[in-house]
Amino acid sequence: MRVLLSVMLISSMTLTACSGWRDSGANPRNWFGNSRSTPIVNTTNTGERRSPSDRQTGNPLIDDQNAELIVRRNASSAQKAGIFRRRAKVEIYDGSLVDQVTSLVVEPLPTGAIVRVTGLPQREGAFDVRLLPINEDGPINGVMEYTLNAYQPIETPVGAQSTREVRVGAFLSNNDLEEINEIRVRGELNALSSRR
């Protein structure tokens, strides 16, 4: 009877001590907290502030002064290899920034984390949604920053919020996460960030 009582007492004390693991910083589920929204200050080429009502509503296929810069920043190369490869094909992504970033969730995995983002374009019909890293070489000062981009038709109805939502995700390995303290995703009007 004494042995049973001592085993029960020791095991109950051990189990109650484990409850601190849930709130511990060593627990991978606590590495990133809830996301916070920050406004984006838009400026023109002359440095003047723009309001959200001054946004361009014209045809996104018409070139403007900054189109080359945007294409260069958003260019992703899709190199196709094969036996009879003649030259490398480069895919240029011309998606534009999604209006708002509504949700940012970092889901930990044993091999890294999945960054899951929900955005809200101005109109229905957005497709080919991508999270594009702003800094291709990795995080700067511990901040990994992405833009939420999509092809957005301009001749579709505005529709309800639930019909306009778009979702996308990106995987970050444990090696990538070692250098990252904050993940930030920018849209046209706001940015969401999640810190460790």
Short mmCIF file of N, CA and C in Angstrom, two decimals:
data_model
loop_
_atom_site.label_atom_id
_atom_site.label_comp_id
_atom_site.label_asym_id
_atom_site.label_seq_id
_atom_site.Cartn_x
_atom_site.Cartn_y
_atom_site.Cartn_z
N MET A 1 0.82 -1.19 0.00
CA MET A 1 0.00 0.00 0.00
C MET A 1 0.86 1.26 0.00
N ARG A 2 1.95 1.24 0.78
CA ARG A 2 2.84 2.39 0.82
C ARG A 2 3.48 2.64 -0.53
N VAL A 3 3.89 1.58 -1.19
CA VAL A 3 4.54 1.71 -2.49
C VAL A 3 3.56 2.32 -3.49
N LEU A 4 2.33 1.84 -3.51
CA LEU A 4 1.32 2.37 -4.43
C LEU A 4 1.04 3.85 -4.15
N LEU A 5 0.93 4.21 -2.88
CA LEU A 5 0.69 5.60 -2.51
C LEU A 5 1.86 6.49 -2.93
N SER A 6 3.11 6.02 -2.72
CA SER A 6 4.26 6.83 -3.12
C SER A 6 4.34 6.98 -4.63
N VAL A 7 4.05 5.92 -5.38
CA VAL A 7 4.08 6.01 -6.84
C VAL A 7 3.00 6.99 -7.32
N MET A 8 1.82 6.93 -6.76
CA MET A 8 0.74 7.85 -7.14
C MET A 8 1.11 9.30 -6.81
N LEU A 9 1.71 9.53 -5.65
CA LEU A 9 2.10 10.88 -5.26
C LEU A 9 3.19 11.43 -6.18
N ILE A 10 4.18 10.62 -6.48
CA ILE A 10 5.28 11.07 -7.34
C ILE A 10 4.78 11.32 -8.77
N SER A 11 3.94 10.44 -9.30
CA SER A 11 3.44 10.63 -10.67
C SER A 11 2.51 11.84 -10.76
N SER A 12 1.71 12.10 -9.74
CA SER A 12 0.84 13.29 -9.79
C SER A 12 1.66 14.57 -9.71
N MET A 13 2.71 14.59 -8.92
CA MET A 13 3.58 15.77 -8.84
C MET A 13 4.32 15.99 -10.17
N THR A 14 4.75 14.91 -10.82
CA THR A 14 5.44 15.01 -12.10
C THR A 14 4.52 15.55 -13.18
N LEU A 15 3.30 15.04 -13.22
CA LEU A 15 2.35 15.49 -14.24
C LEU A 15 1.95 16.95 -14.05
N THR A 16 1.79 17.41 -12.83
CA THR A 16 1.43 18.81 -12.62
C THR A 16 2.59 19.74 -13.00
N ALA A 17 3.82 19.27 -12.89
CA ALA A 17 4.97 20.08 -13.28
C ALA A 17 5.04 20.25 -14.79
N CYS A 18 4.44 19.34 -15.54
CA CYS A 18 4.47 19.43 -17.01
C CYS A 18 3.53 20.49 -17.57
N SER A 19 2.64 21.04 -16.77
CA SER A 19 1.68 22.02 -17.29
C SER A 19 2.37 23.32 -17.71
N GLY A 20 3.56 23.58 -17.22
CA GLY A 20 4.30 24.78 -17.61
C GLY A 20 4.84 24.70 -19.03
N TRP A 21 4.91 23.52 -19.62
CA TRP A 21 5.40 23.34 -20.98
C TRP A 21 4.53 24.08 -21.98
N ARG A 22 3.23 24.13 -21.74
CA ARG A 22 2.30 24.77 -22.67
C ARG A 22 2.64 26.25 -22.88
N ASP A 23 3.05 26.95 -21.84
CA ASP A 23 3.35 28.37 -21.94
C ASP A 23 4.84 28.66 -22.09
N SER A 24 5.63 27.61 -22.23
CA SER A 24 7.07 27.77 -22.29
C SER A 24 7.52 28.28 -23.66
N GLY A 25 8.61 29.01 -23.69
CA GLY A 25 9.18 29.48 -24.95
C GLY A 25 9.88 28.36 -25.71
N ALA A 26 10.15 27.24 -25.05
CA ALA A 26 10.76 26.10 -25.72
C ALA A 26 9.73 25.29 -26.51
N ASN A 27 8.46 25.50 -26.25
CA ASN A 27 7.40 24.80 -26.98
C ASN A 27 7.27 25.41 -28.38
N PRO A 28 7.45 24.62 -29.46
CA PRO A 28 7.39 25.18 -30.82
C PRO A 28 6.04 25.80 -31.17
N ARG A 29 4.99 25.40 -30.53
CA ARG A 29 3.67 25.98 -30.82
C ARG A 29 3.56 27.43 -30.35
N ASN A 30 4.48 27.87 -29.52
CA ASN A 30 4.44 29.25 -29.02
C ASN A 30 5.44 30.16 -29.72
N TRP A 31 6.08 29.69 -30.77
CA TRP A 31 7.13 30.49 -31.39
C TRP A 31 6.60 31.74 -32.06
N PHE A 32 5.45 31.68 -32.67
CA PHE A 32 4.87 32.86 -33.31
C PHE A 32 3.53 33.13 -32.66
N GLY A 33 3.29 34.38 -32.32
CA GLY A 33 2.03 34.76 -31.69
C GLY A 33 0.99 35.15 -32.72
N ASN A 34 -0.04 35.84 -32.25
CA ASN A 34 -1.07 36.32 -33.16
C ASN A 34 -0.53 37.44 -34.03
N SER A 35 -1.10 37.57 -35.22
CA SER A 35 -0.63 38.61 -36.13
C SER A 35 -1.22 39.96 -35.77
N ARG A 36 -0.50 41.03 -36.10
CA ARG A 36 -0.95 42.40 -35.86
C ARG A 36 -1.01 43.14 -37.18
N SER A 37 -1.98 44.03 -37.31
CA SER A 37 -2.15 44.80 -38.54
C SER A 37 -1.47 46.15 -38.40
N THR A 38 -0.76 46.55 -39.46
CA THR A 38 -0.15 47.86 -39.51
C THR A 38 -0.53 48.52 -40.83
N PRO A 39 -0.81 49.82 -40.83
CA PRO A 39 -1.20 50.47 -42.09
C PRO A 39 0.00 50.68 -43.00
N ILE A 40 -0.27 50.74 -44.29
CA ILE A 40 0.74 51.01 -45.30
C ILE A 40 0.59 52.47 -45.72
N VAL A 41 1.68 53.23 -45.67
CA VAL A 41 1.66 54.62 -46.10
C VAL A 41 2.09 54.65 -47.55
N ASN A 42 1.15 54.99 -48.43
CA ASN A 42 1.44 55.06 -49.86
C ASN A 42 1.93 56.45 -50.21
N THR A 43 2.98 56.50 -51.01
CA THR A 43 3.49 57.78 -51.48
C THR A 43 3.62 57.73 -52.99
N THR A 44 3.55 58.88 -53.60
CA THR A 44 3.74 58.98 -55.05
C THR A 44 5.22 59.11 -55.34
N ASN A 45 5.59 59.22 -56.61
CA ASN A 45 7.00 59.36 -56.98
C ASN A 45 7.60 60.65 -56.44
N THR A 46 6.77 61.66 -56.19
CA THR A 46 7.27 62.94 -55.69
C THR A 46 7.34 62.96 -54.17
N GLY A 47 6.91 61.86 -53.50
CA GLY A 47 6.98 61.81 -52.05
C GLY A 47 5.70 62.25 -51.37
N GLU A 48 4.66 62.61 -52.12
CA GLU A 48 3.40 63.02 -51.51
C GLU A 48 2.62 61.79 -51.08
N ARG A 49 1.85 61.95 -49.99
CA ARG A 49 1.03 60.83 -49.53
C ARG A 49 -0.18 60.66 -50.41
N ARG A 50 -0.56 59.38 -50.63
CA ARG A 50 -1.77 59.07 -51.38
C ARG A 50 -2.79 58.50 -50.42
N SER A 51 -4.04 58.81 -50.68
CA SER A 51 -5.11 58.20 -49.89
C SER A 51 -5.59 56.96 -50.63
N PRO A 52 -6.31 56.04 -49.95
CA PRO A 52 -6.78 54.83 -50.62
C PRO A 52 -7.70 55.14 -51.79
N SER A 53 -8.38 56.28 -51.79
CA SER A 53 -9.28 56.60 -52.90
C SER A 53 -8.52 57.03 -54.15
N ASP A 54 -7.21 57.34 -54.02
CA ASP A 54 -6.40 57.77 -55.16
C ASP A 54 -5.76 56.59 -55.91
N ARG A 55 -6.11 55.37 -55.52
CA ARG A 55 -5.48 54.22 -56.15
C ARG A 55 -5.84 54.14 -57.63
N GLN A 56 -4.94 53.53 -58.38
CA GLN A 56 -5.14 53.39 -59.81
C GLN A 56 -6.24 52.37 -60.06
N THR A 57 -7.24 52.76 -60.86
CA THR A 57 -8.33 51.86 -61.18
C THR A 57 -8.34 51.51 -62.66
N GLY A 58 -7.32 51.90 -63.38
CA GLY A 58 -7.25 51.65 -64.82
C GLY A 58 -6.87 50.22 -65.13
N ASN A 59 -6.55 49.99 -66.37
CA ASN A 59 -6.18 48.67 -66.85
C ASN A 59 -4.78 48.32 -66.37
N PRO A 60 -4.61 47.21 -65.62
CA PRO A 60 -3.28 46.86 -65.14
C PRO A 60 -2.35 46.38 -66.24
N LEU A 61 -2.88 46.11 -67.44
CA LEU A 61 -2.03 45.64 -68.53
C LEU A 61 -1.33 46.77 -69.26
N ILE A 62 -1.73 48.01 -69.01
CA ILE A 62 -1.09 49.15 -69.64
C ILE A 62 0.14 49.52 -68.84
N ASP A 63 1.27 49.66 -69.53
CA ASP A 63 2.53 49.96 -68.85
C ASP A 63 2.52 51.38 -68.30
N ASP A 64 3.18 51.54 -67.18
CA ASP A 64 3.42 52.86 -66.62
C ASP A 64 4.90 52.95 -66.27
N GLN A 65 5.30 54.02 -65.60
CA GLN A 65 6.71 54.25 -65.31
C GLN A 65 7.31 53.18 -64.42
N ASN A 66 6.53 52.68 -63.46
CA ASN A 66 7.06 51.75 -62.47
C ASN A 66 6.87 50.30 -62.86
N ALA A 67 6.31 50.02 -64.02
CA ALA A 67 6.00 48.63 -64.39
C ALA A 67 7.27 47.79 -64.46
N GLU A 68 8.35 48.35 -64.98
CA GLU A 68 9.58 47.58 -65.10
C GLU A 68 10.13 47.21 -63.73
N LEU A 69 10.07 48.13 -62.78
CA LEU A 69 10.54 47.87 -61.43
C LEU A 69 9.70 46.78 -60.78
N ILE A 70 8.38 46.85 -60.93
CA ILE A 70 7.49 45.86 -60.33
C ILE A 70 7.73 44.49 -60.93
N VAL A 71 7.87 44.42 -62.25
CA VAL A 71 8.10 43.14 -62.91
C VAL A 71 9.44 42.56 -62.48
N ARG A 72 10.46 43.38 -62.37
CA ARG A 72 11.77 42.90 -61.97
C ARG A 72 11.72 42.35 -60.55
N ARG A 73 10.99 43.04 -59.66
CA ARG A 73 10.92 42.60 -58.28
C ARG A 73 10.11 41.32 -58.15
N ASN A 74 9.06 41.16 -58.97
CA ASN A 74 8.18 40.01 -58.86
C ASN A 74 8.54 38.90 -59.82
N ALA A 75 9.66 39.00 -60.50
CA ALA A 75 10.03 37.97 -61.47
C ALA A 75 10.43 36.70 -60.75
N SER A 76 9.87 35.61 -61.20
CA SER A 76 10.28 34.31 -60.68
C SER A 76 10.67 33.46 -61.86
N SER A 77 11.78 32.77 -61.73
CA SER A 77 12.25 31.99 -62.87
C SER A 77 11.79 30.56 -62.74
N ALA A 78 11.21 30.06 -63.79
CA ALA A 78 10.81 28.66 -63.85
C ALA A 78 11.69 28.00 -64.90
N GLN A 79 12.82 27.53 -64.48
CA GLN A 79 13.77 26.91 -65.40
C GLN A 79 13.31 25.48 -65.67
N LYS A 80 13.14 25.15 -66.93
CA LYS A 80 12.74 23.81 -67.30
C LYS A 80 13.96 23.09 -67.86
N ALA A 81 14.29 21.97 -67.26
CA ALA A 81 15.44 21.21 -67.69
C ALA A 81 14.97 19.98 -68.45
N GLY A 82 15.76 19.54 -69.36
CA GLY A 82 15.43 18.34 -70.11
C GLY A 82 16.61 17.93 -70.96
N ILE A 83 16.44 16.82 -71.64
CA ILE A 83 17.52 16.31 -72.48
C ILE A 83 17.78 17.26 -73.64
N PHE A 84 16.69 17.76 -74.24
CA PHE A 84 16.82 18.61 -75.42
C PHE A 84 16.59 20.08 -75.09
N ARG A 85 17.07 20.50 -73.95
CA ARG A 85 16.86 21.89 -73.53
C ARG A 85 17.62 22.82 -74.44
N ARG A 86 16.92 23.80 -74.97
CA ARG A 86 17.58 24.77 -75.85
C ARG A 86 17.98 26.02 -75.08
N ARG A 87 17.05 26.58 -74.36
CA ARG A 87 17.38 27.74 -73.55
C ARG A 87 16.43 27.79 -72.36
N ALA A 88 16.85 28.48 -71.36
CA ALA A 88 16.05 28.56 -70.15
C ALA A 88 14.85 29.47 -70.39
N LYS A 89 13.69 29.01 -69.95
CA LYS A 89 12.49 29.82 -70.06
C LYS A 89 12.27 30.53 -68.73
N VAL A 90 11.98 31.80 -68.80
CA VAL A 90 11.75 32.58 -67.60
C VAL A 90 10.30 33.01 -67.58
N GLU A 91 9.63 32.69 -66.49
CA GLU A 91 8.24 33.08 -66.32
C GLU A 91 8.20 34.41 -65.57
N ILE A 92 7.49 35.38 -66.11
CA ILE A 92 7.36 36.68 -65.45
C ILE A 92 5.97 36.75 -64.85
N TYR A 93 5.92 37.02 -63.57
CA TYR A 93 4.65 37.09 -62.85
C TYR A 93 4.22 38.55 -62.76
N ASP A 94 3.06 38.87 -63.33
CA ASP A 94 2.58 40.25 -63.37
C ASP A 94 1.44 40.51 -62.40
N GLY A 95 1.31 39.72 -61.36
CA GLY A 95 0.24 39.93 -60.39
C GLY A 95 0.44 41.23 -59.64
N SER A 96 -0.67 41.79 -59.17
CA SER A 96 -0.60 43.05 -58.41
C SER A 96 -0.94 42.78 -56.94
N LEU A 97 -0.63 43.75 -56.09
CA LEU A 97 -0.87 43.60 -54.66
C LEU A 97 -2.36 43.42 -54.37
N VAL A 98 -2.67 42.50 -53.47
CA VAL A 98 -4.03 42.31 -53.01
C VAL A 98 -4.37 43.47 -52.07
N ASP A 99 -5.62 43.90 -52.10
CA ASP A 99 -6.06 45.08 -51.37
C ASP A 99 -5.75 45.00 -49.87
N GLN A 100 -6.22 43.95 -49.20
CA GLN A 100 -6.03 43.84 -47.75
C GLN A 100 -5.54 42.44 -47.40
N VAL A 101 -4.71 42.37 -46.38
CA VAL A 101 -4.31 41.09 -45.80
C VAL A 101 -5.15 40.93 -44.54
N THR A 102 -6.03 39.92 -44.51
CA THR A 102 -6.97 39.79 -43.40
C THR A 102 -6.52 38.81 -42.33
N SER A 103 -5.68 37.85 -42.69
CA SER A 103 -5.27 36.84 -41.71
C SER A 103 -3.86 36.36 -42.02
N LEU A 104 -3.08 36.19 -40.97
CA LEU A 104 -1.73 35.63 -41.07
C LEU A 104 -1.57 34.63 -39.94
N VAL A 105 -1.35 33.36 -40.30
CA VAL A 105 -1.18 32.31 -39.29
C VAL A 105 0.10 31.55 -39.62
N VAL A 106 0.94 31.35 -38.61
CA VAL A 106 2.15 30.55 -38.77
C VAL A 106 1.92 29.24 -38.03
N GLU A 107 1.83 28.14 -38.79
CA GLU A 107 1.56 26.83 -38.22
C GLU A 107 2.85 26.04 -38.12
N PRO A 108 3.30 25.72 -36.90
CA PRO A 108 4.55 24.98 -36.75
C PRO A 108 4.40 23.52 -37.18
N LEU A 109 5.46 22.99 -37.76
CA LEU A 109 5.56 21.59 -38.17
C LEU A 109 6.86 21.04 -37.61
N PRO A 110 7.03 19.73 -37.58
CA PRO A 110 8.31 19.18 -37.10
C PRO A 110 9.49 19.59 -37.99
N THR A 111 9.25 19.86 -39.27
CA THR A 111 10.35 20.21 -40.18
C THR A 111 10.43 21.69 -40.49
N GLY A 112 9.57 22.52 -39.89
CA GLY A 112 9.58 23.96 -40.16
C GLY A 112 8.25 24.58 -39.77
N ALA A 113 7.71 25.40 -40.67
CA ALA A 113 6.43 26.07 -40.42
C ALA A 113 5.77 26.41 -41.75
N ILE A 114 4.45 26.47 -41.72
CA ILE A 114 3.68 26.91 -42.87
C ILE A 114 3.12 28.28 -42.56
N VAL A 115 3.39 29.25 -43.44
CA VAL A 115 2.83 30.59 -43.31
C VAL A 115 1.56 30.60 -44.15
N ARG A 116 0.40 30.73 -43.50
CA ARG A 116 -0.89 30.70 -44.19
C ARG A 116 -1.49 32.11 -44.14
N VAL A 117 -1.83 32.65 -45.32
CA VAL A 117 -2.29 34.03 -45.43
C VAL A 117 -3.64 34.06 -46.15
N THR A 118 -4.54 34.90 -45.65
CA THR A 118 -5.82 35.15 -46.30
C THR A 118 -5.87 36.62 -46.67
N GLY A 119 -6.28 36.90 -47.90
CA GLY A 119 -6.35 38.27 -48.38
C GLY A 119 -7.72 38.58 -48.95
N LEU A 120 -7.97 39.87 -49.15
CA LEU A 120 -9.26 40.34 -49.65
C LEU A 120 -9.02 41.33 -50.79
N PRO A 121 -9.14 40.86 -52.06
CA PRO A 121 -9.00 41.78 -53.20
C PRO A 121 -10.21 42.69 -53.31
N GLN A 122 -10.13 43.70 -54.18
CA GLN A 122 -11.24 44.62 -54.36
C GLN A 122 -12.42 43.96 -55.08
N ARG A 123 -12.14 43.03 -55.98
CA ARG A 123 -13.19 42.42 -56.80
C ARG A 123 -13.08 40.91 -56.78
N GLU A 124 -14.14 40.25 -57.25
CA GLU A 124 -14.15 38.80 -57.37
C GLU A 124 -13.25 38.37 -58.52
N GLY A 125 -12.86 37.11 -58.51
CA GLY A 125 -12.16 36.54 -59.64
C GLY A 125 -10.65 36.57 -59.56
N ALA A 126 -10.06 36.95 -58.45
CA ALA A 126 -8.60 36.96 -58.35
C ALA A 126 -8.09 35.52 -58.41
N PHE A 127 -6.97 35.33 -59.11
CA PHE A 127 -6.42 33.98 -59.25
C PHE A 127 -4.90 34.04 -59.29
N ASP A 128 -4.28 32.87 -59.26
CA ASP A 128 -2.82 32.73 -59.22
C ASP A 128 -2.22 33.59 -58.11
N VAL A 129 -2.67 33.31 -56.89
CA VAL A 129 -2.24 34.08 -55.71
C VAL A 129 -0.87 33.57 -55.28
N ARG A 130 0.04 34.50 -54.97
CA ARG A 130 1.40 34.14 -54.56
C ARG A 130 1.87 35.01 -53.41
N LEU A 131 2.67 34.39 -52.55
CA LEU A 131 3.41 35.12 -51.52
C LEU A 131 4.83 35.29 -52.06
N LEU A 132 5.19 36.52 -52.38
CA LEU A 132 6.50 36.78 -52.96
C LEU A 132 7.41 37.44 -51.92
N PRO A 133 8.58 36.86 -51.66
CA PRO A 133 9.49 37.48 -50.69
C PRO A 133 10.05 38.79 -51.25
N ILE A 134 10.06 39.81 -50.42
CA ILE A 134 10.62 41.10 -50.84
C ILE A 134 12.14 41.01 -50.91
N ASN A 135 12.73 40.35 -49.93
CA ASN A 135 14.18 40.19 -49.91
C ASN A 135 14.49 38.73 -50.23
N GLU A 136 14.97 38.50 -51.44
CA GLU A 136 15.25 37.15 -51.94
C GLU A 136 16.38 36.45 -51.16
N ASP A 137 17.27 37.23 -50.57
CA ASP A 137 18.44 36.66 -49.89
C ASP A 137 18.14 36.18 -48.47
N GLY A 138 16.91 36.29 -48.02
CA GLY A 138 16.56 35.87 -46.67
C GLY A 138 16.14 37.05 -45.83
N PRO A 139 15.96 36.82 -44.53
CA PRO A 139 15.48 37.88 -43.66
C PRO A 139 16.51 38.98 -43.46
N ILE A 140 16.00 40.20 -43.28
CA ILE A 140 16.85 41.35 -42.96
C ILE A 140 16.55 41.75 -41.53
N ASN A 141 17.56 41.74 -40.68
CA ASN A 141 17.42 42.03 -39.25
C ASN A 141 16.36 41.14 -38.61
N GLY A 142 16.29 39.89 -39.02
CA GLY A 142 15.35 38.94 -38.44
C GLY A 142 13.93 39.04 -38.96
N VAL A 143 13.67 39.91 -39.95
CA VAL A 143 12.32 40.11 -40.49
C VAL A 143 12.25 39.54 -41.89
N MET A 144 11.38 38.56 -42.08
CA MET A 144 11.12 38.00 -43.41
C MET A 144 9.84 38.65 -43.91
N GLU A 145 9.94 39.39 -45.01
CA GLU A 145 8.81 40.18 -45.49
C GLU A 145 8.35 39.65 -46.85
N TYR A 146 7.04 39.50 -46.97
CA TYR A 146 6.41 39.02 -48.20
C TYR A 146 5.40 40.05 -48.69
N THR A 147 5.07 39.96 -49.99
CA THR A 147 3.92 40.69 -50.53
C THR A 147 2.90 39.66 -50.98
N LEU A 148 1.62 39.98 -50.82
CA LEU A 148 0.53 39.10 -51.24
C LEU A 148 0.04 39.61 -52.59
N ASN A 149 0.31 38.85 -53.64
CA ASN A 149 -0.01 39.27 -55.00
C ASN A 149 -0.97 38.29 -55.65
N ALA A 150 -1.74 38.78 -56.64
CA ALA A 150 -2.66 37.94 -57.42
C ALA A 150 -2.96 38.64 -58.73
N TYR A 151 -3.35 37.85 -59.72
CA TYR A 151 -3.92 38.42 -60.94
C TYR A 151 -5.34 38.83 -60.58
N GLN A 152 -5.69 40.09 -60.85
CA GLN A 152 -6.98 40.61 -60.43
C GLN A 152 -7.70 41.23 -61.62
N PRO A 153 -8.76 40.58 -62.13
CA PRO A 153 -9.51 41.16 -63.24
C PRO A 153 -10.22 42.44 -62.79
N ILE A 154 -10.36 43.39 -63.71
CA ILE A 154 -10.99 44.66 -63.33
C ILE A 154 -12.43 44.76 -63.79
N GLU A 155 -12.90 43.79 -64.57
CA GLU A 155 -14.26 43.87 -65.09
C GLU A 155 -15.19 42.87 -64.43
N THR A 156 -14.88 42.45 -63.23
CA THR A 156 -15.74 41.52 -62.51
C THR A 156 -16.48 42.29 -61.43
N PRO A 157 -17.61 41.75 -60.93
CA PRO A 157 -18.35 42.45 -59.88
C PRO A 157 -17.57 42.48 -58.57
N VAL A 158 -17.94 43.43 -57.72
CA VAL A 158 -17.28 43.54 -56.42
C VAL A 158 -17.66 42.35 -55.56
N GLY A 159 -18.92 42.04 -55.41
CA GLY A 159 -19.36 40.86 -54.68
C GLY A 159 -19.17 40.96 -53.19
N ALA A 160 -19.65 39.93 -52.51
CA ALA A 160 -19.55 39.86 -51.04
C ALA A 160 -18.12 39.51 -50.63
N GLN A 161 -17.80 39.79 -49.37
CA GLN A 161 -16.45 39.54 -48.88
C GLN A 161 -16.08 38.06 -48.98
N SER A 162 -17.02 37.17 -48.70
CA SER A 162 -16.70 35.74 -48.73
C SER A 162 -16.39 35.24 -50.14
N THR A 163 -16.91 35.90 -51.17
CA THR A 163 -16.63 35.48 -52.55
C THR A 163 -15.33 36.07 -53.08
N ARG A 164 -14.76 37.04 -52.38
CA ARG A 164 -13.52 37.67 -52.83
C ARG A 164 -12.29 37.13 -52.13
N GLU A 165 -12.44 36.40 -51.03
CA GLU A 165 -11.29 35.95 -50.25
C GLU A 165 -10.38 35.05 -51.06
N VAL A 166 -9.08 35.23 -50.86
CA VAL A 166 -8.06 34.37 -51.47
C VAL A 166 -7.14 33.87 -50.36
N ARG A 167 -6.62 32.66 -50.56
CA ARG A 167 -5.73 32.07 -49.56
C ARG A 167 -4.48 31.54 -50.25
N VAL A 168 -3.37 31.61 -49.54
CA VAL A 168 -2.10 31.11 -50.05
C VAL A 168 -1.22 30.73 -48.86
N GLY A 169 -0.27 29.86 -49.11
CA GLY A 169 0.64 29.45 -48.05
C GLY A 169 2.06 29.32 -48.57
N ALA A 170 3.00 29.34 -47.66
CA ALA A 170 4.41 29.16 -48.00
C ALA A 170 5.06 28.35 -46.89
N PHE A 171 6.02 27.51 -47.25
CA PHE A 171 6.72 26.68 -46.29
C PHE A 171 8.07 27.29 -45.96
N LEU A 172 8.38 27.32 -44.68
CA LEU A 172 9.71 27.75 -44.21
C LEU A 172 10.32 26.59 -43.44
N SER A 173 11.54 26.20 -43.79
CA SER A 173 12.20 25.09 -43.11
C SER A 173 12.75 25.56 -41.76
N ASN A 174 13.17 24.58 -40.95
CA ASN A 174 13.77 24.92 -39.66
C ASN A 174 15.03 25.76 -39.83
N ASN A 175 15.79 25.50 -40.90
CA ASN A 175 16.99 26.30 -41.17
C ASN A 175 16.62 27.76 -41.45
N ASP A 176 15.53 27.97 -42.21
CA ASP A 176 15.07 29.33 -42.47
C ASP A 176 14.60 30.00 -41.19
N LEU A 177 13.90 29.25 -40.35
CA LEU A 177 13.32 29.82 -39.13
C LEU A 177 14.37 30.21 -38.10
N GLU A 178 15.56 29.65 -38.18
CA GLU A 178 16.62 30.01 -37.23
C GLU A 178 16.98 31.49 -37.33
N GLU A 179 16.86 32.06 -38.52
CA GLU A 179 17.23 33.46 -38.74
C GLU A 179 16.05 34.41 -38.63
N ILE A 180 14.83 33.89 -38.50
CA ILE A 180 13.63 34.72 -38.56
C ILE A 180 13.05 34.93 -37.17
N ASN A 181 12.82 36.21 -36.83
CA ASN A 181 12.14 36.57 -35.59
C ASN A 181 10.74 37.09 -35.86
N GLU A 182 10.53 37.61 -37.07
CA GLU A 182 9.22 38.19 -37.41
C GLU A 182 8.92 37.89 -38.88
N ILE A 183 7.65 37.58 -39.15
CA ILE A 183 7.18 37.37 -40.51
C ILE A 183 6.16 38.46 -40.79
N ARG A 184 6.35 39.19 -41.89
CA ARG A 184 5.46 40.30 -42.23
C ARG A 184 4.94 40.09 -43.66
N VAL A 185 3.62 40.25 -43.84
CA VAL A 185 3.00 40.12 -45.16
C VAL A 185 2.30 41.43 -45.48
N ARG A 186 2.65 42.04 -46.63
CA ARG A 186 2.10 43.33 -47.03
C ARG A 186 1.07 43.18 -48.12
N GLY A 187 0.00 43.96 -48.01
CA GLY A 187 -0.97 44.12 -49.07
C GLY A 187 -0.92 45.56 -49.53
N GLU A 188 -1.95 46.00 -50.26
CA GLU A 188 -1.96 47.39 -50.73
C GLU A 188 -2.27 48.36 -49.59
N LEU A 189 -3.20 47.99 -48.71
CA LEU A 189 -3.64 48.92 -47.67
C LEU A 189 -3.08 48.64 -46.28
N ASN A 190 -2.68 47.40 -46.02
CA ASN A 190 -2.19 47.08 -44.68
C ASN A 190 -1.14 45.99 -44.75
N ALA A 191 -0.56 45.72 -43.61
CA ALA A 191 0.41 44.63 -43.47
C ALA A 191 0.13 43.92 -42.15
N LEU A 192 0.28 42.61 -42.14
CA LEU A 192 0.14 41.84 -40.91
C LEU A 192 1.51 41.25 -40.59
N SER A 193 1.81 41.19 -39.30
CA SER A 193 3.09 40.61 -38.89
C SER A 193 2.86 39.69 -37.71
N SER A 194 3.72 38.70 -37.61
CA SER A 194 3.68 37.74 -36.51
C SER A 194 5.09 37.58 -35.99
N ARG A 195 5.25 37.75 -34.67
CA ARG A 195 6.59 37.67 -34.05
C ARG A 195 6.70 36.42 -33.22
N ARG A 196 7.93 36.03 -32.96
CA ARG A 196 8.19 34.90 -32.07
C ARG A 196 7.94 35.31 -30.65
#
